Amino acid sequence: MADDPEEGMLSWDESVFREEHVFEIDYVPETFKHRESQTQSLQYALRPAVRGSRPLNVMARGPPGTGKTTSVQKLFDELSAQTDVRTVRVNCQVDSTRYAIFSRIFEGIFDYEPPSSGISFKKLFRQITDKLVEEDEVLVVALDDVNYLFYEGEASDTLYSLLRAHEAHSGAKIGVIVVSSDLNLDVIEELDTRVQSVFRPEDVYFPVYDRQEIVDILGERVKRGFHEGVIGPDVLERVAELTAESGDLRVGIDLLRRAGLNAEMRASRTVSLQDVEDAYEKSKFVHLSHSLHALSENEVALVRVIAEHDGEQAGEVYDVFHEETDLGYTRYSEIINKVDQLGIIDATYTNVDGRGRSRSLSLRYDPEAVLARLDD
């Protein structure tokens, strides 16, 4: 493709993108700006691992889309390339039980999955620690989106097993990084006292990027991802403005990609402000989509019922939910608490005439937007 954006329209085999994968959410950029102090704090905590000792534990926290996962992943890539330190990052949205997490750790150490059945947690745990001692390796585990372990009641048992590994098997050296995007969750306070006594993490906070930082970061993506001249300064500024309003860098990254696709639909070599405005109608729901895609089948069923019965009392919603899933009220209440903590719904107590206090369930998003993303 010619770099002159004014030279005619796109032909069918041309693209405004130089490297479209640059705009995927899990892309790790070569140049990572405005997180130098956080990176230094992580390096400080993990420095003992490079010397063969157990590293300091870390709690990395901050709003969604503030660079927590990228910081950890870049550091893990460096450690794996330059040292004998073993690193395993676990996505707790996907693996939200202690057994599932240790299965992922097993896979990271042995390079194959453990048997799908017939192996107890105790045996799985022993094989992991045996391997670490045998190879004289230090393991660093990142529990990404650890808040999901709390929603499922699995956090204390998981962390207890990791933090006490050296007591269960002398010579096992494991460090833990917990990454949380839920600022309403007090990680330490919500842990069992048996875990609190041994979990004294370094606290690394990731604030929301300011407007100029967003321009810098998205500007780097534009240079790598688009051909020259596709994104003008006014378009980049508008994307940065919308991103700053959301507080989530992922919105801006997704917005650039969708705006580029909109330009291609018009066979245009440049992205217009209107392409951005049209794309924002979908990109502004990036966090919602991210949360919905991590839900189980029954959790999705509840969100769908609430979307269709927005603002109704919990008991009325339960009748519909029970008819669809056959689940009891206890599990129903647990799922309500989880999707409330995720910020998908509001579950507020109100007084109902003749019935005392009841929870009113309503979505924090437009019901049509939620239903559309459930059907994606």
XYZ file of C-alpha atoms in Angstrom:
376
model
C 0.000 0.000 0.000
C 1.260 3.483 -0.796
C 1.948 5.668 2.210
C 0.249 8.666 0.580
C -3.250 8.647 2.134
C -4.624 10.995 -0.502
C -3.752 8.733 -3.423
C -7.142 7.356 -4.394
C -9.210 4.806 -2.499
C -8.273 1.444 -1.075
C -8.416 -1.473 -3.467
C -9.903 -4.750 -2.248
C -6.522 -6.257 -1.311
C -5.163 -3.189 0.542
C -5.450 -2.241 4.205
C -4.991 0.810 6.407
C -3.238 -1.502 8.878
C 0.477 -2.196 8.860
C 0.151 -4.735 11.723
C -3.414 -5.201 12.933
C -2.433 -7.488 15.847
C -0.927 -4.401 17.538
C -4.508 -3.498 18.494
C -5.335 -6.802 20.141
C -5.854 -6.540 23.896
C -3.214 -9.139 24.789
C -0.480 -7.573 22.605
C 2.671 -6.815 24.617
C 4.345 -3.669 23.189
C 8.093 -3.459 22.766
C 8.011 0.111 24.045
C 6.145 0.359 27.346
C 5.765 3.929 28.539
C 4.737 5.625 31.797
C 5.058 2.626 34.085
C 8.745 2.979 34.967
C 8.270 3.271 38.745
C 5.911 0.288 38.858
C 8.341 -1.776 36.779
C 11.184 -0.870 39.123
C 9.109 -1.942 42.143
C 8.377 -5.303 40.518
C 12.040 -5.778 39.638
C 13.037 -4.974 43.218
C 10.629 -7.600 44.578
C 11.776 -10.306 42.154
C 15.506 -9.571 42.354
C 16.119 -12.290 45.010
C 14.718 -14.894 42.578
C 17.497 -14.091 40.102
C 19.984 -14.977 42.865
C 18.203 -18.263 43.573
C 16.251 -17.112 46.636
C 12.544 -16.821 47.323
C 11.361 -13.415 45.998
C 9.196 -10.911 47.801
C 5.485 -11.239 47.183
C 3.685 -8.416 45.384
C 0.186 -6.985 45.228
C -0.282 -5.056 41.963
C -3.563 -3.176 41.976
C -5.270 -0.476 39.989
C -8.309 0.148 37.768
C -8.795 -1.918 34.590
C -6.636 -0.943 31.621
C -3.777 0.652 33.589
C -0.911 -1.628 32.494
C -0.800 -4.181 35.322
C -0.881 -7.303 33.172
C 1.485 -5.860 30.569
C 4.015 -4.872 33.256
C 4.008 -8.361 34.731
C 4.140 -10.061 31.328
C 7.083 -7.960 30.116
C 9.011 -8.685 33.306
C 8.221 -12.396 33.038
C 9.428 -12.426 29.428
C 12.716 -10.852 30.504
C 13.180 -13.267 33.414
C 12.477 -16.307 31.241
C 14.886 -15.131 28.543
C 17.763 -14.140 30.802
C 17.548 -16.314 33.928
C 16.553 -19.759 35.183
C 13.566 -18.334 37.059
C 10.299 -20.112 36.196
C 7.356 -17.787 35.611
C 3.688 -18.717 35.250
C 0.879 -16.217 34.736
C -2.612 -17.522 35.512
C -5.756 -15.778 34.271
C -8.095 -16.186 37.252
C -11.107 -15.258 35.150
C -10.547 -18.551 33.335
C -8.958 -20.620 36.111
C -10.843 -19.664 39.257
C -10.299 -22.674 41.543
C -7.214 -23.794 43.428
C -7.022 -27.036 41.459
C -7.344 -25.252 38.103
C -4.596 -22.803 39.069
C -2.185 -25.531 40.120
C -2.986 -27.429 36.922
C -1.926 -24.314 34.997
C 1.251 -24.090 37.092
C 1.939 -27.781 36.406
C 1.559 -27.113 32.675
C 3.937 -24.153 32.898
C 6.609 -26.259 34.577
C 6.289 -29.557 32.709
C 5.124 -28.162 29.330
C 2.151 -30.518 29.227
C -1.194 -30.642 31.005
C -1.749 -32.912 34.012
C -4.239 -35.794 33.635
C -7.779 -34.453 33.421
C -8.940 -36.858 36.142
C -7.588 -39.284 38.695
C -4.920 -37.060 40.237
C -5.519 -35.467 43.629
C -4.537 -31.928 44.483
C -2.012 -33.255 46.990
C -0.269 -35.318 44.310
C -0.395 -32.460 41.791
C 1.110 -30.108 44.367
C 3.823 -32.610 45.255
C 4.864 -33.120 41.633
C 5.244 -29.362 41.194
C 7.368 -28.873 44.309
C 9.443 -32.004 43.565
C 10.307 -30.613 40.142
C 11.281 -27.210 41.540
C 13.568 -28.771 44.155
C 15.037 -31.259 41.687
C 15.900 -28.497 39.184
C 16.815 -26.014 41.949
C 14.511 -23.452 40.334
C 12.605 -20.498 41.726
C 8.964 -20.174 40.636
C 7.093 -16.882 40.388
C 3.326 -17.165 39.941
C 1.188 -14.199 38.856
C -2.487 -14.541 39.757
C -3.972 -12.112 37.244
C -7.445 -10.777 38.110
C -7.124 -12.421 41.534
C -10.424 -10.748 42.464
C -12.177 -13.610 40.671
C -10.741 -16.041 43.240
C -12.378 -13.997 45.974
C -15.713 -14.004 44.152
C -15.526 -17.821 44.059
C -14.243 -18.197 47.643
C -10.973 -19.790 46.452
C -8.430 -17.067 47.247
C -7.354 -18.072 50.747
C -6.827 -21.768 50.010
C -4.917 -20.998 46.808
C -2.592 -18.444 48.381
C -2.095 -20.600 51.485
C -0.851 -23.494 49.351
C 1.507 -21.253 47.371
C 2.870 -19.339 50.346
C 3.379 -22.423 52.534
C 4.960 -24.552 49.815
C 8.426 -24.240 51.329
C 7.098 -25.625 54.617
C 5.312 -28.539 52.958
C 8.398 -29.337 50.892
C 11.749 -28.059 52.075
C 13.647 -26.324 49.297
C 10.618 -25.252 47.252
C 10.927 -21.538 46.456
C 7.761 -19.815 45.227
C 6.897 -16.118 45.003
C 3.443 -14.727 44.264
C 2.218 -11.632 42.434
C -1.482 -10.966 42.881
C -3.040 -8.594 40.353
C -6.396 -7.005 41.187
C -8.585 -4.596 39.207
C -11.304 -4.373 41.875
C -10.550 -1.274 43.936
C -13.452 -2.088 46.274
C -11.755 -5.328 47.265
C -9.409 -5.176 50.256
C -7.277 -8.194 49.368
C -5.554 -8.518 52.735
C -8.699 -8.025 54.818
C -10.656 -10.601 52.803
C -8.052 -13.347 53.325
C -8.183 -15.886 56.164
C -6.043 -14.995 59.187
C -3.818 -18.020 58.455
C -2.928 -16.412 55.107
C -2.697 -12.855 56.419
C 0.038 -13.958 58.814
C 2.349 -14.976 55.929
C 1.229 -12.710 53.078
C 3.010 -9.367 53.490
C 3.236 -8.171 49.888
C 4.952 -5.181 48.371
C 2.132 -2.867 47.259
C 2.482 -1.590 43.675
C -0.285 0.766 42.570
C -1.140 1.488 38.922
C -3.053 4.792 38.566
C -5.231 5.742 35.619
C -3.188 7.195 32.747
C -3.552 10.944 32.248
C -4.486 12.497 28.896
C -0.917 13.112 27.666
C 0.217 9.623 28.691
C -2.692 8.168 26.724
C -1.668 10.187 23.651
C 1.917 8.900 23.983
C 0.907 5.256 24.389
C -1.728 5.230 21.662
C 0.624 7.181 19.396
C 3.117 4.310 19.633
C 0.390 1.840 18.671
C -0.582 4.034 15.722
C 3.021 4.112 14.426
C 3.341 0.334 14.635
C -0.160 -0.633 13.647
C -1.206 1.772 10.874
C 0.405 2.925 7.687
C 1.733 6.471 7.744
C -0.914 9.172 7.449
C -3.906 6.966 8.290
C -4.460 8.554 11.720
C -4.209 12.335 11.834
C -3.400 14.354 14.997
C -7.035 15.455 15.456
C -8.240 11.841 15.265
C -5.622 10.674 17.785
C -6.599 13.503 20.152
C -10.270 12.516 19.943
C -9.458 8.862 20.630
C -7.341 9.942 23.622
C -10.175 12.149 24.896
C -12.693 9.298 24.789
C -10.166 6.943 26.366
C -9.487 9.381 29.220
C -13.225 9.668 29.875
C -13.459 5.890 30.274
C -10.267 5.608 32.356
C -9.429 2.362 30.563
C -6.621 2.248 27.992
C -8.190 -0.852 26.452
C -11.035 1.338 25.214
C -8.589 3.441 23.184
C -6.800 0.420 21.738
C -10.072 -1.187 20.684
C -11.330 2.152 19.388
C -8.343 2.589 17.069
C -8.854 -0.856 15.575
C -12.605 -0.440 15.045
C -12.139 3.041 13.571
C -9.593 1.584 11.148
C -12.047 -1.113 10.128
C -14.725 1.548 9.613
C -12.366 3.441 7.293
C -11.755 0.256 5.313
C -15.507 -0.261 4.990
C -15.574 3.109 3.235
C -12.513 2.096 1.177
C -10.771 5.144 2.660
C -7.035 5.462 3.238
C -7.593 7.694 6.287
C -9.599 7.377 9.496
C -12.096 10.185 10.011
C -13.521 11.625 13.221
C -16.862 10.088 12.255
C -15.182 6.660 12.016
C -14.075 7.180 15.621
C -17.501 8.322 16.842
C -19.201 5.340 15.179
C -16.636 2.924 16.601
C -17.012 4.314 20.130
C -20.559 3.004 20.343
C -19.009 -0.468 20.616
C -15.588 0.276 22.094
C -17.044 1.965 25.174
C -18.326 -1.454 26.254
C -14.895 -3.146 26.234
C -14.904 -3.615 30.016
C -18.440 -5.009 29.938
C -17.541 -7.491 27.178
C -14.403 -8.502 29.088
C -16.477 -9.237 32.210
C -19.295 -11.041 30.395
C -16.972 -13.374 28.480
C -15.559 -14.676 31.775
C -18.959 -15.748 33.144
C -20.118 -19.346 33.393
C -23.242 -20.598 31.624
C -25.410 -20.158 34.736
C -23.979 -16.704 35.437
C -24.755 -15.665 31.866
C -28.286 -17.010 32.333
C -28.795 -14.808 35.395
C -27.473 -11.673 33.670
C -29.775 -12.371 30.740
C -32.789 -12.747 33.045
C -31.930 -9.500 34.855
C -31.550 -7.712 31.512
C -35.007 -8.885 30.569
C -36.499 -8.033 34.002
C -34.462 -4.924 34.852
C -35.321 -3.350 38.217
C -37.484 -6.199 39.509
C -37.149 -7.741 42.980
C -34.701 -10.593 43.547
C -37.460 -13.071 44.363
C -39.264 -12.403 41.087
C -36.028 -12.714 39.122
C -35.248 -15.953 40.956
C -38.507 -17.561 39.808
C -37.527 -17.032 36.158
C -33.872 -18.008 36.778
C -34.850 -21.203 38.628
C -37.189 -22.213 35.827
C -34.327 -21.874 33.318
C -31.482 -23.420 35.335
C -33.099 -25.479 38.128
C -30.575 -23.996 40.573
C -31.476 -23.339 44.204
C -31.705 -19.982 45.949
C -28.335 -20.290 47.704
C -26.406 -20.624 44.447
C -28.596 -17.922 42.914
C -27.661 -15.540 45.735
C -23.952 -16.350 45.304
C -24.122 -15.525 41.588
C -25.910 -12.236 42.344
C -23.086 -11.280 44.704
C -20.467 -12.115 42.070
C -21.979 -10.133 39.182
C -22.632 -7.269 41.610
C -18.931 -7.279 42.607
C -17.979 -7.352 38.920
C -19.892 -4.132 38.378
C -22.377 -5.652 35.935
C -25.448 -5.182 38.144
C -26.575 -3.202 41.178
C -28.150 -5.305 43.922
C -29.629 -2.855 46.410
C -31.867 -3.566 49.388
C -35.257 -1.828 49.447
C -38.321 -2.049 51.663
C -41.248 -3.867 50.054
C -44.741 -3.353 51.508
C -45.772 -6.369 53.558
C -42.595 -8.315 52.683
C -39.815 -6.537 54.560
C -36.467 -5.887 52.891
C -35.726 -7.287 49.452
C -32.989 -6.761 46.875
C -33.796 -4.850 43.731
C -31.700 -5.990 40.768
C -30.785 -3.646 37.926
C -28.063 -3.494 35.301
C -25.356 -0.832 35.377
C -25.479 -0.785 31.572
C -28.183 -0.410 28.974
C -30.044 -3.768 28.844
C -29.894 -3.872 25.043
C -26.107 -3.395 25.135
C -25.781 -6.272 27.606
C -28.012 -8.617 25.626
C -26.150 -7.797 22.410
C -22.820 -8.718 24.005
C -24.196 -11.892 25.531
C -25.129 -12.965 22.016
C -21.719 -12.073 20.478
